[in-house]
Coordinates of C-alpha atoms in Angstrom, one line a residue:
Chain A
M192 CA 28.9 5.0 -13.5
G193 CA 32.5 5.6 -12.6
N194 CA 31.8 7.3 -9.2
L195 CA 35.0 7.2 -7.2
F196 CA 33.2 8.3 -4.1
V197 CA 29.7 7.0 -3.6
K198 CA 27.7 9.2 -1.5
K199 CA 26.7 7.7 1.6
P200 CA 23.4 8.9 3.2
R201 CA 24.0 11.7 5.3
V202 CA 23.6 11.3 9.0
T203 CA 21.6 14.1 10.6
D204 CA 21.0 15.1 14.2
V205 CA 17.6 13.5 14.0
D206 CA 19.2 10.4 13.1
R207 CA 21.6 10.7 16.2
A208 CA 18.4 11.4 18.3
I209 CA 16.8 8.3 17.1
L210 CA 19.9 6.3 17.8
T211 CA 20.2 7.6 21.2
L212 CA 16.5 6.7 22.1
K213 CA 16.8 3.3 20.7
T214 CA 19.9 2.7 22.7
Q215 CA 18.2 4.0 25.7
R216 CA 15.4 1.6 25.0
R217 CA 17.7 -1.4 24.8
R218 CA 19.5 -0.4 28.0
L219 CA 16.2 0.0 29.9
A220 CA 15.1 -3.4 28.7
Q221 CA 18.4 -4.9 29.9
Y222 CA 18.1 -3.3 33.3
Q223 CA 14.6 -4.7 33.5
Q224 CA 16.0 -8.0 33.1
Q225 CA 18.5 -7.4 35.7
V226 CA 15.9 -6.2 38.1
E227 CA 13.8 -9.3 37.4
I228 CA 16.7 -11.5 38.3
V229 CA 17.2 -9.7 41.7
I230 CA 13.6 -10.0 42.4
Q231 CA 13.8 -13.7 41.8
K232 CA 16.8 -14.0 43.9
E233 CA 15.2 -12.1 46.8
Q234 CA 12.1 -14.2 46.6
D235 CA 14.2 -17.4 46.7
A236 CA 16.2 -16.0 49.6
A237 CA 13.1 -15.2 51.4
R238 CA 11.7 -18.7 51.0
Q239 CA 14.8 -20.1 52.2
L240 CA 14.8 -17.9 55.3
V241 CA 11.2 -18.8 56.0
R242 CA 12.2 -22.4 55.9
E243 CA 15.0 -21.6 58.3
K244 CA 12.3 -19.9 60.6
R245 CA 14.2 -16.7 60.5
K246 CA 11.1 -14.5 60.1
D247 CA 12.7 -11.2 60.5
R248 CA 15.4 -11.8 57.7
A249 CA 12.6 -13.3 55.5
L250 CA 10.7 -10.0 55.9
L251 CA 13.5 -8.0 55.1
A252 CA 14.2 -10.1 51.9
L253 CA 10.6 -9.6 50.9
K254 CA 10.7 -5.9 51.6
K255 CA 13.8 -5.7 49.2
K256 CA 11.8 -7.8 46.6
K257 CA 9.0 -5.1 46.8
A258 CA 11.4 -2.3 46.3
Q259 CA 12.7 -4.0 43.2
E260 CA 9.2 -4.5 41.9
E261 CA 8.4 -0.9 42.3
L262 CA 11.6 -0.1 40.4
L263 CA 10.6 -2.4 37.7
K264 CA 7.2 -0.6 37.4
Q265 CA 9.0 2.7 37.2
V266 CA 11.3 1.5 34.4
D267 CA 8.2 0.2 32.5
V268 CA 7.0 3.7 32.6
W269 CA 10.1 5.1 31.3
L270 CA 10.2 2.5 28.5
V271 CA 6.6 3.5 27.4
N272 CA 7.9 7.2 27.3
V273 CA 10.9 6.3 25.1
E274 CA 8.8 4.2 22.8
Q275 CA 6.3 6.9 22.5
Q276 CA 9.0 9.5 21.5
L277 CA 10.5 7.2 19.0
A278 CA 7.0 6.7 17.5
D279 CA 6.4 10.5 17.4
I280 CA 9.7 11.1 15.7
E281 CA 8.8 8.6 13.1
I282 CA 5.4 10.1 12.5
A283 CA 7.0 13.6 12.2
A284 CA 9.5 12.2 9.7
K285 CA 6.8 10.7 7.6
Q286 CA 4.8 13.9 7.8
K287 CA 7.8 15.8 6.4
A288 CA 8.1 13.3 3.7
V289 CA 4.4 13.6 2.7
F290 CA 4.7 17.4 2.9
E291 CA 7.6 17.3 0.6
S292 CA 6.0 15.2 -2.0
L293 CA 2.9 17.4 -2.0
K294 CA 4.9 20.4 -2.5
A295 CA 6.7 18.8 -5.4
G296 CA 3.2 17.8 -6.8
T297 CA 1.9 21.3 -6.5
Q298 CA 5.0 22.8 -8.2
A299 CA 4.6 20.4 -11.1
I300 CA 1.0 21.4 -11.5
K301 CA 1.9 25.1 -11.5
D302 CA 4.6 24.6 -14.1
L303 CA 2.3 22.8 -16.3
Q304 CA -0.5 25.3 -16.0
S305 CA 1.8 28.2 -16.7
E306 CA 2.5 26.6 -20.2
I307 CA -1.2 27.1 -21.0
N308 CA -2.3 30.7 -21.3
I309 CA -6.0 31.1 -20.4
D310 CA -6.6 33.8 -23.1
D311 CA -5.5 31.4 -25.6
V312 CA -8.0 28.8 -24.4
Q313 CA -10.8 31.4 -24.5
K314 CA -9.9 32.4 -28.2
L315 CA -9.6 28.6 -29.2
M316 CA -13.1 28.0 -27.6
D317 CA -14.5 31.0 -29.6
D318 CA -12.9 29.9 -32.9
T319 CA -14.4 26.4 -32.5
A320 CA -17.9 27.9 -31.7
E321 CA -17.7 30.1 -34.8
A322 CA -16.7 27.2 -37.0
K323 CA -19.6 25.1 -35.6
A324 CA -22.0 27.9 -36.2
Y325 CA -20.8 28.4 -39.8
Q326 CA -21.2 24.7 -40.4
D327 CA -24.7 25.0 -39.0
E328 CA -25.6 27.8 -41.4
I329 CA -24.2 25.8 -44.4
D330 CA -26.5 22.8 -43.3
A331 CA -29.7 25.0 -43.0
V332 CA -29.0 26.6 -46.4
L333 CA -28.5 23.4 -48.1
G334 CA -31.4 21.9 -46.3
Q335 CA -33.7 24.8 -47.4
K336 CA -33.1 24.5 -50.9
L337 CA -33.9 20.9 -51.1
S338 CA -37.0 21.3 -49.2
T339 CA -38.4 24.0 -51.7
E340 CA -37.8 21.8 -54.5
D341 CA -39.4 19.0 -52.8
N342 CA -42.4 20.9 -52.1
E343 CA -42.9 21.9 -55.7
E344 CA -42.5 18.4 -56.8
V345 CA -45.1 17.2 -54.2
L346 CA -47.6 19.8 -55.2
A347 CA -47.3 18.9 -58.9
E348 CA -47.8 15.3 -58.0
L349 CA -50.9 16.2 -55.8
A350 CA -52.4 18.1 -58.7
E351 CA -51.9 15.3 -61.2
M352 CA -53.5 12.9 -58.8
E353 CA -56.4 15.1 -58.4
V354 CA -56.9 15.4 -62.2
K355 CA -56.7 11.7 -62.6
M356 CA -59.3 11.1 -59.9
A357 CA -61.5 13.8 -61.4
L358 CA -61.2 11.9 -64.7
E359 CA -62.3 8.8 -63.1
D360 CA -65.2 10.6 -61.5
M361 CA -66.4 12.6 -64.6
P362 CA -67.3 10.0 -67.1
A363 CA -69.8 8.6 -64.6
V364 CA -71.9 11.8 -64.4
P365 CA -73.2 12.0 -68.0
D366 CA -74.2 8.5 -67.7
V367 CA -76.9 9.4 -65.3
P368 CA -78.2 12.7 -66.7
M369 CA -82.0 11.9 -66.5
T370 CA -82.1 11.4 -62.8
D371 CA -80.1 14.4 -62.1
R372 CA -81.9 16.7 -64.5
P373 CA -85.5 16.7 -63.1
E374 CA -84.2 17.3 -59.6
A375 CA -82.1 20.3 -60.6
A376 CA -84.6 21.6 -63.1
E377 CA -87.8 21.3 -61.0
P378 CA -87.7 24.4 -58.9
A379 CA -87.1 26.4 -61.9
K380 CA -89.5 24.6 -64.0
V381 CA -92.6 24.7 -61.8
P382 CA -94.2 27.9 -63.4
V383 CA -93.4 26.7 -66.8
A384 CA -94.4 23.1 -66.5
E385 CA -96.0 22.9 -70.0
Q386 CA -93.1 23.8 -72.0
A387 CA -90.9 21.5 -69.9
E388 CA -90.7 18.6 -72.3
T389 CA -89.5 20.8 -75.3
Q390 CA -87.3 22.8 -73.3
Y391 CA -86.1 19.5 -71.7
S392 CA -84.8 18.4 -74.9
D393 CA -83.3 21.7 -75.9
I394 CA -81.8 22.1 -72.3
E395 CA -80.5 18.4 -72.6
A396 CA -78.8 19.2 -75.8
V397 CA -77.2 22.3 -74.5
M398 CA -76.3 20.7 -71.1
G399 CA -74.9 17.7 -73.0
S400 CA -72.8 19.8 -75.2
N401 CA -71.8 22.0 -72.3
Q402 CA -71.0 19.0 -70.4
K403 CA -69.1 17.5 -73.1
K404 CA -67.3 20.7 -73.5
L405 CA -66.7 20.7 -69.9
V406 CA -65.5 17.2 -70.1
E407 CA -63.2 18.1 -72.9
D408 CA -62.0 21.1 -70.9
D409 CA -61.4 18.9 -68.1
D410 CA -59.6 16.6 -70.2
V411 CA -57.3 19.1 -71.5
D412 CA -56.0 21.6 -68.9
M413 CA -58.0 22.2 -65.9
L414 CA -55.5 22.7 -63.3
D415 CA -57.2 24.8 -60.7
L416 CA -60.3 22.7 -60.4
P417 CA -62.2 23.2 -57.1
E418 CA -63.5 20.2 -55.5
V419 CA -66.8 19.4 -57.0
P420 CA -67.3 19.9 -60.6
S421 CA -70.9 18.9 -60.5
T422 CA -71.9 21.7 -58.3
I423 CA -70.6 24.3 -61.0
Q424 CA -72.3 22.2 -63.8
R425 CA -75.4 22.3 -61.9
R426 CA -75.3 26.0 -61.6
K427 CA -74.3 26.3 -65.1
K428 CA -77.3 24.2 -65.9
E429 CA -79.5 26.5 -63.9
A430 CA -77.9 29.5 -65.5
A431 CA -78.4 28.1 -68.9
K432 CA -82.0 27.2 -68.2
A433 CA -82.7 30.7 -66.9
R434 CA -81.3 32.2 -70.2
V435 CA -83.1 29.6 -72.3
D436 CA -86.5 30.1 -70.5
P437 CA -86.7 33.8 -71.2
L438 CA -85.5 33.1 -74.8
V439 CA -88.0 30.5 -75.2
A440 CA -90.7 32.5 -73.5
Chain B
M117 CA 14.9 -25.9 14.3
G118 CA 15.1 -29.6 14.0
D119 CA 17.9 -31.7 15.0
F120 CA 20.8 -31.7 12.7
K121 CA 21.0 -34.7 10.6
F122 CA 24.5 -36.0 10.2
P123 CA 25.2 -37.6 6.9
Y124 CA 25.9 -41.3 6.5
F125 CA 29.7 -41.0 6.4
F126 CA 29.7 -39.4 9.9
D127 CA 29.6 -42.9 11.4
Y128 CA 32.4 -44.4 9.2
P129 CA 35.6 -44.2 11.0
P130 CA 37.7 -43.8 7.9
Y131 CA 36.3 -40.5 7.3
F132 CA 37.8 -39.3 10.5
T133 CA 41.2 -40.1 9.1
L134 CA 43.0 -38.1 6.7
Q135 CA 43.2 -40.3 3.6
P136 CA 46.6 -40.8 2.0
V137 CA 45.1 -41.6 -1.5
Q138 CA 44.7 -38.5 -3.5
D139 CA 41.3 -39.3 -4.9
T140 CA 39.8 -40.4 -1.6
R141 CA 41.2 -37.5 0.3
E142 CA 39.7 -35.1 -2.3
K143 CA 36.2 -36.8 -1.8
Q144 CA 36.7 -36.8 1.9
M145 CA 37.5 -33.1 2.0
Q146 CA 34.6 -32.3 -0.3
L147 CA 32.3 -34.1 2.0
W148 CA 33.6 -32.5 5.2
K149 CA 33.4 -29.0 3.5
E150 CA 29.9 -29.4 2.8
L151 CA 29.2 -30.8 6.2
I152 CA 30.9 -27.9 8.0
L153 CA 29.0 -25.5 6.0
R154 CA 25.7 -27.1 6.7
Y155 CA 26.4 -27.7 10.3
C156 CA 27.3 -24.0 10.9
Q157 CA 24.3 -22.8 9.1
H158 CA 22.0 -25.0 11.2
H159 CA 23.6 -24.0 14.5
K160 CA 24.4 -20.4 13.4
C161 CA 28.0 -20.8 14.2
F162 CA 30.1 -18.2 12.6
I163 CA 33.4 -18.8 14.2
I164 CA 35.4 -22.2 14.5
N165 CA 38.3 -22.0 17.0
L166 CA 40.7 -24.7 16.2
E167 CA 42.1 -24.7 19.6
Q168 CA 38.7 -25.5 21.1
E169 CA 36.7 -28.5 20.7
F170 CA 33.9 -28.2 18.1
P171 CA 31.2 -30.7 18.3
L172 CA 31.2 -31.3 14.8
F173 CA 34.6 -32.6 14.5
Q174 CA 34.1 -35.7 16.7
N175 CA 31.7 -38.6 16.8
L176 CA 31.7 -40.1 20.3
S177 CA 29.6 -43.1 19.2
I178 CA 32.5 -44.4 17.0
Q179 CA 35.1 -42.9 19.2
R180 CA 36.7 -40.9 16.5
K181 CA 37.6 -37.4 16.0
L182 CA 39.3 -35.3 13.4
S183 CA 42.9 -34.5 14.1
F184 CA 44.1 -30.9 14.2
E185 CA 45.9 -31.5 11.0
A186 CA 42.8 -32.6 9.3
R187 CA 40.7 -29.7 10.6
E188 CA 43.0 -27.2 9.5
M189 CA 43.2 -28.8 6.1
F190 CA 39.5 -28.8 5.7
L191 CA 39.1 -25.3 6.9
A192 CA 42.0 -24.1 4.5
A193 CA 40.1 -25.7 1.8
L194 CA 37.0 -23.8 2.6
V195 CA 39.1 -20.5 2.8
A196 CA 40.5 -21.3 -0.6
E197 CA 37.0 -21.7 -1.8
G198 CA 36.0 -18.4 -0.5
K199 CA 33.6 -19.8 1.9
A200 CA 35.6 -19.0 5.0
E201 CA 38.2 -16.7 6.2
W202 CA 41.0 -16.8 8.7
L203 CA 40.6 -14.3 11.5
D204 CA 44.1 -14.4 12.5
K205 CA 47.5 -14.9 10.9
A206 CA 48.1 -18.2 12.9
H207 CA 45.1 -19.8 11.4
K208 CA 43.6 -20.5 14.7
K209 CA 40.2 -18.9 14.3
C210 CA 38.3 -19.3 11.2
L211 CA 35.2 -17.4 10.2
V212 CA 32.8 -19.7 8.4
L213 CA 30.7 -17.9 5.8
W214 CA 28.0 -20.2 5.0
R215 CA 26.6 -17.2 3.4
S216 CA 28.9 -14.8 1.8
I217 CA 29.1 -11.2 3.1
Q218 CA 27.5 -10.2 -0.2
E219 CA 24.5 -12.3 0.6
W220 CA 24.3 -11.0 4.2
S221 CA 24.2 -7.4 2.9
E222 CA 21.5 -8.3 0.5
M223 CA 19.5 -9.8 3.3
I224 CA 20.0 -6.7 5.4
L225 CA 18.7 -4.5 2.6
Q226 CA 15.7 -6.8 2.2
L227 CA 15.1 -6.4 5.9
V228 CA 15.1 -2.7 5.5
R229 CA 12.8 -2.7 2.7
D230 CA 10.3 -5.0 4.4
N231 CA 10.1 -2.9 7.4
A232 CA 9.9 0.4 5.5
M233 CA 13.0 1.6 7.3
E234 CA 14.5 3.4 4.3
D235 CA 15.9 6.7 5.6
G236 CA 15.6 5.2 9.1
V237 CA 18.0 4.5 11.7
L238 CA 18.7 1.0 13.2
T239 CA 21.1 0.0 16.0
L240 CA 23.2 -3.0 15.4
D241 CA 21.7 -4.7 18.3
E242 CA 18.2 -4.3 16.7
I243 CA 19.5 -5.9 13.6
Q244 CA 21.0 -8.8 15.5
S245 CA 18.3 -9.5 17.9
G246 CA 15.4 -7.0 17.6
D247 CA 11.8 -7.4 16.7
E248 CA 12.3 -6.8 12.8
S249 CA 14.9 -9.5 12.4
R250 CA 13.1 -12.2 14.4
G251 CA 12.2 -15.1 12.2
T252 CA 14.7 -14.2 9.6
E253 CA 18.1 -15.6 9.0
L254 CA 19.5 -12.3 10.3
A255 CA 18.5 -13.1 13.8
G256 CA 21.5 -13.9 15.9
I257 CA 23.9 -12.9 13.2
D258 CA 27.5 -12.6 14.4
R259 CA 28.5 -9.0 15.2
F260 CA 31.7 -9.2 13.1
V261 CA 30.0 -10.5 10.1
L262 CA 27.1 -7.9 10.5
V263 CA 29.7 -5.1 10.4
R264 CA 31.5 -6.5 7.5
A265 CA 28.1 -6.7 5.6
L266 CA 27.2 -3.1 6.6
K267 CA 30.7 -1.9 5.5
L268 CA 30.0 -3.4 2.2
L269 CA 26.8 -1.6 2.1
E270 CA 28.6 1.6 3.0
Q271 CA 30.8 1.2 0.0
R272 CA 27.7 0.9 -2.3
G273 CA 26.5 4.1 -0.7
K274 CA 23.4 2.4 0.8
A275 CA 24.0 2.7 4.4
A276 CA 26.1 4.8 6.9
M277 CA 27.3 3.6 10.1
F278 CA 27.8 6.0 13.0
K279 CA 28.3 6.1 16.8
G280 CA 26.0 7.7 19.2
K281 CA 27.1 10.1 22.0
A282 CA 27.4 7.4 24.7
G283 CA 29.9 5.4 22.8
D284 CA 28.5 1.9 23.2
D285 CA 25.6 2.5 20.7
E286 CA 26.3 1.8 17.2
G287 CA 23.8 2.6 14.7
V288 CA 23.3 2.5 10.9
K289 CA 21.3 4.7 8.8
F290 CA 19.9 3.5 5.4
S291 CA 19.6 5.6 2.5
A292 CA 16.1 6.3 0.9
S293 CA 17.0 5.1 -2.5

């Protein structure tokens, strides 16, 4: 601290005007009180005169009282005007204060904004977008690699499973050759019915070995087996029979 | 404002006589000092004029009153304590400060704050008897005390007194801070 002279608030013309108005208000109020006293006095005087039966004097007193009452009303109006003006001044002062603070606020915003260059902001946003895009690319590439490997593994697993299932199916077929054979062989065998039995056994042998061979093949490395081995076998059987027949015949 | 309750000793005749014994005299003075302050606060008296009758200093029911010497002594004790001031050299008039000038000035500031009158103008009359001070302790404050309190505020830079054009209006402007 150490201020020798503390600054007092400055008294402006506005303040003096307010003071004048307030003083005026006070004076008017005092005047009103005076007038009210006079009115009361006149009324009492009139009453007294009526009692004394001096009608004309009483009338005079009442007239004076009436005049004072009019004056009172007039002062009321003036008082209202003075109060109104005081209120207006107060409103204007508050408006000025609000305006000043808004101005200060706007200036503050301007100063803050001036520190941020909009081009810099744009560049920053672009850099951020670039970085994000790069990140997404990396994610995509990483993701791809993994899915290719996955796919191959899955395909291998599938093939294995198919082979296993085929194996499970396969041994069953040779067990029931008799029932299968006549159905398959019949259409071809109709013209050559008599040689059926001998050919039967021959075919059987060939078929059996073929099948066995097929089974063995299946066992070992049949990777690209289409769905139903039995169809191929059937065809092979028929082909074999066709070859055998002419040979035999 | 209820009736002022006089303390028990007010009805004891001895208390209206200045006691010779030192200890009793001191006790007597203490009691009277407090009584004076309390009485003045209750009735909003600010000035005691020794040359006039002051209702406090006599008790008609017991036909006793304080002598001039006693009154002067008690008031002098109050002045020594800082709770009163002589208004004249002859010690005839005493200003009783049941609240210190500092406290009065604080109260005025509080009034200004409560009524949002910072940066505003009030006439001294308004502070004494206007709408804003009605109901507070400031109502009916002595003009002299008020001016003293405002002067104190002026020194602190919180207010500025000024006169209007007509001459009989005194106003005070309060600072915004």
